[in-house]
Tab-separated table of C-alpha atoms and ligand atoms in Angstrom:
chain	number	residue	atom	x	y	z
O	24	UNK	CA	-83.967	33.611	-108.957
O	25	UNK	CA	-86.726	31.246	-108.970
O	26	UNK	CA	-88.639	29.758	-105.896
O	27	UNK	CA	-88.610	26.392	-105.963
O	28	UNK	CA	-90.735	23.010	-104.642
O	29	UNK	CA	-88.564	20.268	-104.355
O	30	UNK	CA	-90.649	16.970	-103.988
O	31	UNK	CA	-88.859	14.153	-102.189
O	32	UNK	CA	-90.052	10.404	-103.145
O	33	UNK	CA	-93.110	10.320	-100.445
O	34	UNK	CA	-94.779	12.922	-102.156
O	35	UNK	CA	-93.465	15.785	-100.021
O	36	UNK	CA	-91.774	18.824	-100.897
O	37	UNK	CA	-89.330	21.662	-99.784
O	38	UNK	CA	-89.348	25.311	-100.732
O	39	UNK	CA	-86.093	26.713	-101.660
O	40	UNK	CA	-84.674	29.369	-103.877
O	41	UNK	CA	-82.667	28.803	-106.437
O	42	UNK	CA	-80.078	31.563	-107.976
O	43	UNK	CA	-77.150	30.215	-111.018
O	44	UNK	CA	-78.198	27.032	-110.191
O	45	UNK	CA	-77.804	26.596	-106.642
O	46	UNK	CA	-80.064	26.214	-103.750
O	47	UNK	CA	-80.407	28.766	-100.879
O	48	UNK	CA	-82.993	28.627	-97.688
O	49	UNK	CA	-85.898	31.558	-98.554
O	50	UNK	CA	-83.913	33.747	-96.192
O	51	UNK	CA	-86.165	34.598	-93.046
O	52	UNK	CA	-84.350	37.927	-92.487
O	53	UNK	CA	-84.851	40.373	-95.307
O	54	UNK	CA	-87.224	40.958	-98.330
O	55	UNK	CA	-84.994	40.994	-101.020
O	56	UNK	CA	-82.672	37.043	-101.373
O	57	UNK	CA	-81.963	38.005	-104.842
O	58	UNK	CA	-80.099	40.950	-104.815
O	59	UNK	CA	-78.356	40.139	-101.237
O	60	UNK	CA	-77.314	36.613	-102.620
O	61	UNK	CA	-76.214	37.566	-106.392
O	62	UNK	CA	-74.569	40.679	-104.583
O	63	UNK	CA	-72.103	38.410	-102.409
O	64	UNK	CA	-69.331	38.281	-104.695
O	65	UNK	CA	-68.849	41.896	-104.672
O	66	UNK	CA	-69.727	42.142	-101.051
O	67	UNK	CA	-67.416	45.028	-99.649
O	68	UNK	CA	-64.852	43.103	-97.373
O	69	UNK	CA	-62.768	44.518	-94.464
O	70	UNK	CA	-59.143	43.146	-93.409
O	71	UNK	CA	-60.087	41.940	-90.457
O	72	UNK	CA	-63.668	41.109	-91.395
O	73	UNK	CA	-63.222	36.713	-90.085
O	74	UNK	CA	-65.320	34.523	-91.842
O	75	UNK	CA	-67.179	31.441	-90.076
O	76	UNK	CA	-68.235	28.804	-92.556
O	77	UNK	CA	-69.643	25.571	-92.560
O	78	UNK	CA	-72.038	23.156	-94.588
O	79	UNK	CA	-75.724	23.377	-92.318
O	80	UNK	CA	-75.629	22.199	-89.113
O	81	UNK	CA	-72.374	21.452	-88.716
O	82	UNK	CA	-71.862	23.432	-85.446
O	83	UNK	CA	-71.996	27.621	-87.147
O	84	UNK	CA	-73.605	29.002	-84.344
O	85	UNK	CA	-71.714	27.122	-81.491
O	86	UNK	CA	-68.371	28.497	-83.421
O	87	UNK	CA	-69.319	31.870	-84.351
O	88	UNK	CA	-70.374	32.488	-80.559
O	89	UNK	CA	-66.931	31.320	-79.584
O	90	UNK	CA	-64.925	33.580	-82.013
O	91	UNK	CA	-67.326	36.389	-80.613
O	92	UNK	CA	-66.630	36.013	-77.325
O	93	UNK	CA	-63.170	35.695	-77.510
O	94	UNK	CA	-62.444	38.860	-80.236
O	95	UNK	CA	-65.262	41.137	-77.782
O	96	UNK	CA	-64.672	40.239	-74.557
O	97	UNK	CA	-68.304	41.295	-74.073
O	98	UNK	CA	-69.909	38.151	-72.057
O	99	UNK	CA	-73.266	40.142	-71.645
O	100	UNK	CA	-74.629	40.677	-74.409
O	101	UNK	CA	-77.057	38.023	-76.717
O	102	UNK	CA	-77.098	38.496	-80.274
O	103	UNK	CA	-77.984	36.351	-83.207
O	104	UNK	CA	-75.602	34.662	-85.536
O	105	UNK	CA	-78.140	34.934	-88.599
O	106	UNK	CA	-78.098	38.743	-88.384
O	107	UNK	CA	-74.471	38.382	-89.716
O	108	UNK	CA	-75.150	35.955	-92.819
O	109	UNK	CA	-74.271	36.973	-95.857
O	110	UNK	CA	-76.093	34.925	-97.674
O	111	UNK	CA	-79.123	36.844	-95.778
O	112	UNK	CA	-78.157	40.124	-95.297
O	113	UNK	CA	-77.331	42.695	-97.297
O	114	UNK	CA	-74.217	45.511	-97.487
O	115	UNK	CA	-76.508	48.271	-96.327
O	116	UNK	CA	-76.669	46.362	-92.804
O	117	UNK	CA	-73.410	45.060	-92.711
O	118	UNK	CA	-71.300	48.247	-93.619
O	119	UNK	CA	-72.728	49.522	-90.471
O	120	UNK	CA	-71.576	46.880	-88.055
O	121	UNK	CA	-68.161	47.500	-86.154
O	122	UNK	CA	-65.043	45.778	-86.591
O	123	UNK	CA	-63.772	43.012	-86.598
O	124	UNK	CA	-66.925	41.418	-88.398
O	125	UNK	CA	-67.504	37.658	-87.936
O	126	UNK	CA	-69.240	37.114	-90.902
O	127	UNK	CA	-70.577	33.470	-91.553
O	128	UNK	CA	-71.954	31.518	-94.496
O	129	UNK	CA	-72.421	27.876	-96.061
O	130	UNK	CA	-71.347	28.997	-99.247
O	131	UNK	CA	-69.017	27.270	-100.832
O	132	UNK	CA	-65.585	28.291	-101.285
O	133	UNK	CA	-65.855	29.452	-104.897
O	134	UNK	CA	-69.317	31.378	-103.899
O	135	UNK	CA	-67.283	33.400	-101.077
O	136	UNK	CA	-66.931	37.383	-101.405
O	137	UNK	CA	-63.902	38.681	-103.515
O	138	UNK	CA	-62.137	40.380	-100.927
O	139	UNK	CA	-62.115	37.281	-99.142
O	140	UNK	CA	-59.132	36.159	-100.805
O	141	UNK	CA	-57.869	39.845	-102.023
O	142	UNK	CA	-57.466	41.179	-98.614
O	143	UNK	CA	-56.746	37.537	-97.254
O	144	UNK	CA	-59.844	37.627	-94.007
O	145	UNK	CA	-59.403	34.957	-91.643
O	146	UNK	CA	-61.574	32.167	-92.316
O	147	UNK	CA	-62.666	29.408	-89.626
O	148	UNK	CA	-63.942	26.401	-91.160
O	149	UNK	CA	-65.733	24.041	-89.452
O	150	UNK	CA	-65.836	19.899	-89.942
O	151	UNK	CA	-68.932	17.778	-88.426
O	152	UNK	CA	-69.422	14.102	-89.248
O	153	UNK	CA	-71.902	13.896	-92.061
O	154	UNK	CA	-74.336	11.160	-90.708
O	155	UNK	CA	-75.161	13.569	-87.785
O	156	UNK	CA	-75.493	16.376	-90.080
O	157	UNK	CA	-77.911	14.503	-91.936
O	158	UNK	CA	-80.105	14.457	-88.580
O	159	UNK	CA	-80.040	18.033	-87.853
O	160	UNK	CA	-80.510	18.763	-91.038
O	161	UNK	CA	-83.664	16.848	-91.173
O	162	UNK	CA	-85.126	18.540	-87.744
O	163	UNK	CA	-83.980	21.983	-88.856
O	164	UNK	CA	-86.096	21.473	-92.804
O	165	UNK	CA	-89.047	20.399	-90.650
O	166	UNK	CA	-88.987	22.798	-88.044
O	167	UNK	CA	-88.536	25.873	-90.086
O	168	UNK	CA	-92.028	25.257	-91.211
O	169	UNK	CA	-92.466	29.081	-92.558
O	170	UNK	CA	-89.370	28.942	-94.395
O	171	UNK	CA	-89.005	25.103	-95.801
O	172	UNK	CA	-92.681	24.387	-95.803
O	173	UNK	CA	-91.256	20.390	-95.616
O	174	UNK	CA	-92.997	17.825	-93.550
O	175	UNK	CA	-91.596	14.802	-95.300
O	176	UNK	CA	-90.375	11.238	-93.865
O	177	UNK	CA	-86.304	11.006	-92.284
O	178	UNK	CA	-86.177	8.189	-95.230
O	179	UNK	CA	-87.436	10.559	-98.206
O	180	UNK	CA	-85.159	13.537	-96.950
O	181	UNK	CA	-82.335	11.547	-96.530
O	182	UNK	CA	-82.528	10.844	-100.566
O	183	UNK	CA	-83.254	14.454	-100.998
O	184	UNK	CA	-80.146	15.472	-98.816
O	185	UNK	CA	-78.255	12.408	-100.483
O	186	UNK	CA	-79.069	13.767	-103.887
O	187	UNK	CA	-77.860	17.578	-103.268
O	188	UNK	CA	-81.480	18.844	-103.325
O	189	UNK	CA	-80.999	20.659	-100.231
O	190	UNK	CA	-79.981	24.256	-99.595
O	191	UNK	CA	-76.763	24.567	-100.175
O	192	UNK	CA	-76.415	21.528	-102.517
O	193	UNK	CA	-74.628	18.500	-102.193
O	194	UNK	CA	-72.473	17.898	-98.911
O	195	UNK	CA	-69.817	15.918	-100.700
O	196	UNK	CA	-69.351	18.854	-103.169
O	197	UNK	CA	-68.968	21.184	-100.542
O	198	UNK	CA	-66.822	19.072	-98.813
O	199	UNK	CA	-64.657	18.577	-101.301
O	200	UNK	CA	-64.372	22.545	-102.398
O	201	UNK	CA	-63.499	23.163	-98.888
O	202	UNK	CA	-60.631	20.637	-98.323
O	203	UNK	CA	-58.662	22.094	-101.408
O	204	UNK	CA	-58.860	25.301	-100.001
O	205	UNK	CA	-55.141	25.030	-99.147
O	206	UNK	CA	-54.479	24.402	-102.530
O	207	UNK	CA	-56.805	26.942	-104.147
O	208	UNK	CA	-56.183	29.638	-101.519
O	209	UNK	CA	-52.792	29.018	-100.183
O	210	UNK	CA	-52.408	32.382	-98.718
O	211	UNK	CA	-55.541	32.691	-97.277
O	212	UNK	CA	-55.125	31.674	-93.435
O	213	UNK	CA	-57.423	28.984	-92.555
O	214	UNK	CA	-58.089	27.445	-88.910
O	215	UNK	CA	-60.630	24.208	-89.340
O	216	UNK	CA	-62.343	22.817	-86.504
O	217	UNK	CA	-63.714	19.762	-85.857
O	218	UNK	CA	-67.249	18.974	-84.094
O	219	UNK	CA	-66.289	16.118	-82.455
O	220	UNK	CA	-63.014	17.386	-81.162
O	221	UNK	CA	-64.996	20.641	-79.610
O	222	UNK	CA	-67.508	18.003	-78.050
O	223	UNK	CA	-64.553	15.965	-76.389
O	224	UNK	CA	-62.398	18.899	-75.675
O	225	UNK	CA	-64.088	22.309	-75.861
O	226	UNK	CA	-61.005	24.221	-74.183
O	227	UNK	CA	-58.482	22.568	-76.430
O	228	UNK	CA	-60.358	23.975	-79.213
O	229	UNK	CA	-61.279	27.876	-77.685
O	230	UNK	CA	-57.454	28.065	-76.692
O	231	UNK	CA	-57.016	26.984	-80.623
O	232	UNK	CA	-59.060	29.653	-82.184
O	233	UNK	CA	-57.676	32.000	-79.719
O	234	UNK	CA	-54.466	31.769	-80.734
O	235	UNK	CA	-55.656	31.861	-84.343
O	236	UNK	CA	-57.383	35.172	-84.308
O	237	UNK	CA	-54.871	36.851	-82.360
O	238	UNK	CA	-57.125	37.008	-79.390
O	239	UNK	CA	-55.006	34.943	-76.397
O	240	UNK	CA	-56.862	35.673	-73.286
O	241	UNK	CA	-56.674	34.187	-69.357
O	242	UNK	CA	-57.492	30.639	-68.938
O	243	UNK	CA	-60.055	31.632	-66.563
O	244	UNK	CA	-61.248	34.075	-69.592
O	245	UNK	CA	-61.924	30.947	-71.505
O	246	UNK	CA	-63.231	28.865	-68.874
O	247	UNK	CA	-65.845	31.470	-69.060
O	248	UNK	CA	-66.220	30.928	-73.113
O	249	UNK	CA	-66.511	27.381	-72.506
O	250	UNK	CA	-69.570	28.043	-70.136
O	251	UNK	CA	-71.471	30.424	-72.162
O	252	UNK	CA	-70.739	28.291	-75.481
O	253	UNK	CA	-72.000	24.970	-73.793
O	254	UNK	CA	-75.350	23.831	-75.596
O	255	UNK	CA	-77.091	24.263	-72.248
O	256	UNK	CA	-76.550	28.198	-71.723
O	257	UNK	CA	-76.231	28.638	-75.231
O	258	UNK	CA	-80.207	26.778	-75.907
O	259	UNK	CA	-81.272	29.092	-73.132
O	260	UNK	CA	-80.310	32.090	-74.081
O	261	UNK	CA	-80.585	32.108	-77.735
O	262	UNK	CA	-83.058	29.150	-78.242
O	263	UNK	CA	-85.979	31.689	-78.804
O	264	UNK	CA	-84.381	33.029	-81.938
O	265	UNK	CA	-85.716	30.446	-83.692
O	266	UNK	CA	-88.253	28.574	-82.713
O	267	UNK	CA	-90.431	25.747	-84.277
O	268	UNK	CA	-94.405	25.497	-84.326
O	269	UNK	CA	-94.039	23.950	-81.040
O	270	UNK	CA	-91.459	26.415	-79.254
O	271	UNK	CA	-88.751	24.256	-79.349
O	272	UNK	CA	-85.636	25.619	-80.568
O	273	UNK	CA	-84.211	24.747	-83.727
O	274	UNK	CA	-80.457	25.859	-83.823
O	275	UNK	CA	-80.362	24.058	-80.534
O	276	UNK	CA	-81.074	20.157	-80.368
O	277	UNK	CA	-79.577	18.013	-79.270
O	278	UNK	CA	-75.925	18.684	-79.739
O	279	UNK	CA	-74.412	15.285	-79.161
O	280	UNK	CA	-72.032	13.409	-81.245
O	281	UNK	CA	-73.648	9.782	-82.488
O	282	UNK	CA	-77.379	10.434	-82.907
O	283	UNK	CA	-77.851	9.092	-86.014
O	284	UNK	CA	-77.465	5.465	-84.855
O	285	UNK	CA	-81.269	6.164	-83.805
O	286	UNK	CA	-82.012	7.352	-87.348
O	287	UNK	CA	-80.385	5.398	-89.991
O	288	UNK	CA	-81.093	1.790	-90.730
O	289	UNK	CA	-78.741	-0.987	-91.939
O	290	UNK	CA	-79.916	-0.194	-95.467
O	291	UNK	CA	-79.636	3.688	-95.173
O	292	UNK	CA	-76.139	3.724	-93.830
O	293	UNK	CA	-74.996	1.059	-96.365
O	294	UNK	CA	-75.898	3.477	-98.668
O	295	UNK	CA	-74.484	6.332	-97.236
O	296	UNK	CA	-71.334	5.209	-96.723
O	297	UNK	CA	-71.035	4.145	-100.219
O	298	UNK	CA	-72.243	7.788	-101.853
O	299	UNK	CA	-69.451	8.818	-99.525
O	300	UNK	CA	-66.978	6.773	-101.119
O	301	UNK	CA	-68.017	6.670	-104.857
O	302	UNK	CA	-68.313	10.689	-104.034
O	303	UNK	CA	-65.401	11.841	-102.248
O	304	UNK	CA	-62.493	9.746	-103.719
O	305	UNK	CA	-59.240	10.445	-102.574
O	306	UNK	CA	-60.658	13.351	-100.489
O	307	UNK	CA	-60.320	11.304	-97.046
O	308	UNK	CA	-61.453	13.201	-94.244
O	309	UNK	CA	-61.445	10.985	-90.942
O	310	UNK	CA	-64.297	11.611	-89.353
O	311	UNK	CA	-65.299	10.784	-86.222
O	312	UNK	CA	-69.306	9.129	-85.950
O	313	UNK	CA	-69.365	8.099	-82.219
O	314	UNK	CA	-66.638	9.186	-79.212
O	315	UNK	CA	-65.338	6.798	-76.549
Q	427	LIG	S1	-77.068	26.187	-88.957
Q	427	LIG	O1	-78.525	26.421	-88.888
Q	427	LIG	O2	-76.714	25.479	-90.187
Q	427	LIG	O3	-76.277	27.413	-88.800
Q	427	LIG	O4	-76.760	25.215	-87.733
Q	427	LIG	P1	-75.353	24.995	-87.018
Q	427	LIG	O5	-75.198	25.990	-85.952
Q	427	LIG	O6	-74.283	24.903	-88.036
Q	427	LIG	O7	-75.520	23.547	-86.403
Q	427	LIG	C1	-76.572	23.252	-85.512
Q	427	LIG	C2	-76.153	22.001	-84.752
Q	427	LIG	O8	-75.133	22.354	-83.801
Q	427	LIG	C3	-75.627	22.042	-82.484
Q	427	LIG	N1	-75.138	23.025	-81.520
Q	427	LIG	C4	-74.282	22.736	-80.547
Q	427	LIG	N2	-73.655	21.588	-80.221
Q	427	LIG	C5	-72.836	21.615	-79.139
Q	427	LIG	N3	-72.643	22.710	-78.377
Q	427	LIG	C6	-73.253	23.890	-78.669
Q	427	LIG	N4	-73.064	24.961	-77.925
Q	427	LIG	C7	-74.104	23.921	-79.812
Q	427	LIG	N5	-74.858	24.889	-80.377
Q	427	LIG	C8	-75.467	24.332	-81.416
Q	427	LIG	C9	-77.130	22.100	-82.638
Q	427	LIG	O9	-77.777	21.491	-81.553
Q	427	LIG	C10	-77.312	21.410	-83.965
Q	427	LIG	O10	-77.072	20.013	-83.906
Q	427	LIG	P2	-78.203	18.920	-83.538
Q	427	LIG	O11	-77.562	17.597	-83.808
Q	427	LIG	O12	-79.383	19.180	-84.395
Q	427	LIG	O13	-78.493	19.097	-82.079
């Protein structure tokens, strides 16, 4: 493992780490990134351990607090998402949590534990337009001052994020590891959700997941995880997890579908569009970058 400054053309840079040659955050949790990242291959998996992945800022949090809620019941208690990352954190924590585990990662497919796919986990994989990534991912680099150390320009991170110099690498790669998972992992069940479809129809979506994990409840029940999963109750009451130099919080925006129109120029989504398409191939996902 190396820890690495990545400088973007304005003469910025980003601290990451680097292990085999890809890029992870400098995790905030625990002391040791080397031995809790090179250890999650082997990472002791349970049956029912269910895994929440996504590339950054795709909508992790919102997801994971869903699948909590729902696989609980408990709609009192507050806990943070990062504490079960296992990119972050290590077996000697995680061994001790109760199951069913709702792990979550951005790994890619190929990076996930073994047992993943030996004791075939329940995986939830979640889909958010990449242009609006891009955005978050540009607040959440600058915000995490102690961790990123980045105060560049939106038009010299958008190269950087454009060029896979990132944590977690190139989006189109991942995107593109994750959408053969039905080929590569046919047995392994997989539920994807879509950002954009939870915005326009969060219900739809909770009574989806529900049914996935086994975990049908009332529809008053998930009236109730719609409520505590909005971005309002969810910003207030886990906003001060993380919190930027200025006590905003960083997991929790803006949360809207289409704010990159007041980002990216002409030029910059011209060019985006294209890395998309000389990138993905015939990997066509249809995403959504505004709703009605
Ligand atoms: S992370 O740090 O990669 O795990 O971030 P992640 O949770 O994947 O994505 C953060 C973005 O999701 C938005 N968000 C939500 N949107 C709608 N509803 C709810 N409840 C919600 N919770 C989080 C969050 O605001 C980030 O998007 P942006 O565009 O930056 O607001």
């Amino acid at each position: 493992m190396a820890v690495v400054k990545i400088p973007d053309a304005g003469g910025d840079s980003m601290t990451l780490v680097e292990v085999d040659g890809h890029f992870f955050p400098k995790p905030p949790i625990q002391e040791n990134p080397i031995d809790v990242i090179k250890g999650i291959r082997d990472l002791p998996i349970r049956e029912d351990d269910v895994f929440v992945c996504a590339y950054p800022k795709c909508g992790t949090h919102w997801v994971w607090e869903m699948a909590r809620l729902l696989l609980s019941e408990d709609t009192a208690t507050v806990i943070n998402k990062e504490k079960f990352m296992i990119e972050f954190v290590g077996n000697d924590v995680l061994e001790k949590l109760p199951s069913p585990r709702i792990l979550n990662t951005h790994c890619l497919v190929e990076q996930l534990p073994r047992g993943v796919f030996e004791k075939k986990c329940k995986i939830i994989y979640i889909l958010r337009n990449p242009k609006d990534m891009a955005v978050s991912f540009f607040h959440h680099h600058k915000k995490l001052s102690k961790i990123y150390e980045y105060d560049g320009k939106w038009e010299n991170h958008l190269s950087l994020l454009m060029d896979g110099k990132v944590d977690y690498g190139s989006f189109c790669t991942y995107l593109k590891d994750w959408a053969a998972i039905g080929e590569t992992h046919p047995d392994v069940p997989t539920l994807t959700l879509v950002y954009e479809d939870l915005k326009e129809d969060p219900l739809a979506g909770i009574r989806k997941l529900a049914k996935f994990l086994n975990a049908e409840k009332s529809e008053e029940f998930y009236l109730k995880v719609k409520e505590l999963t909005s971005f309002n109750t969810m910003k207030e009451k886990k906003g001060s997890f993380f919190q930027a130099d200025d006590g905003s919080p960083v997991m929790y925006r803006k949360g809207e579908v289409g704010d990159w129109k007041n980002y990216f120029t002409v030029a910059q989504n011209e060019a985006f569009d294209k890395l998309y398409k000389e990138n993905m191939g015939d990997c066509d996902i249809n995403f959504r970058y505004t709703l009605k």
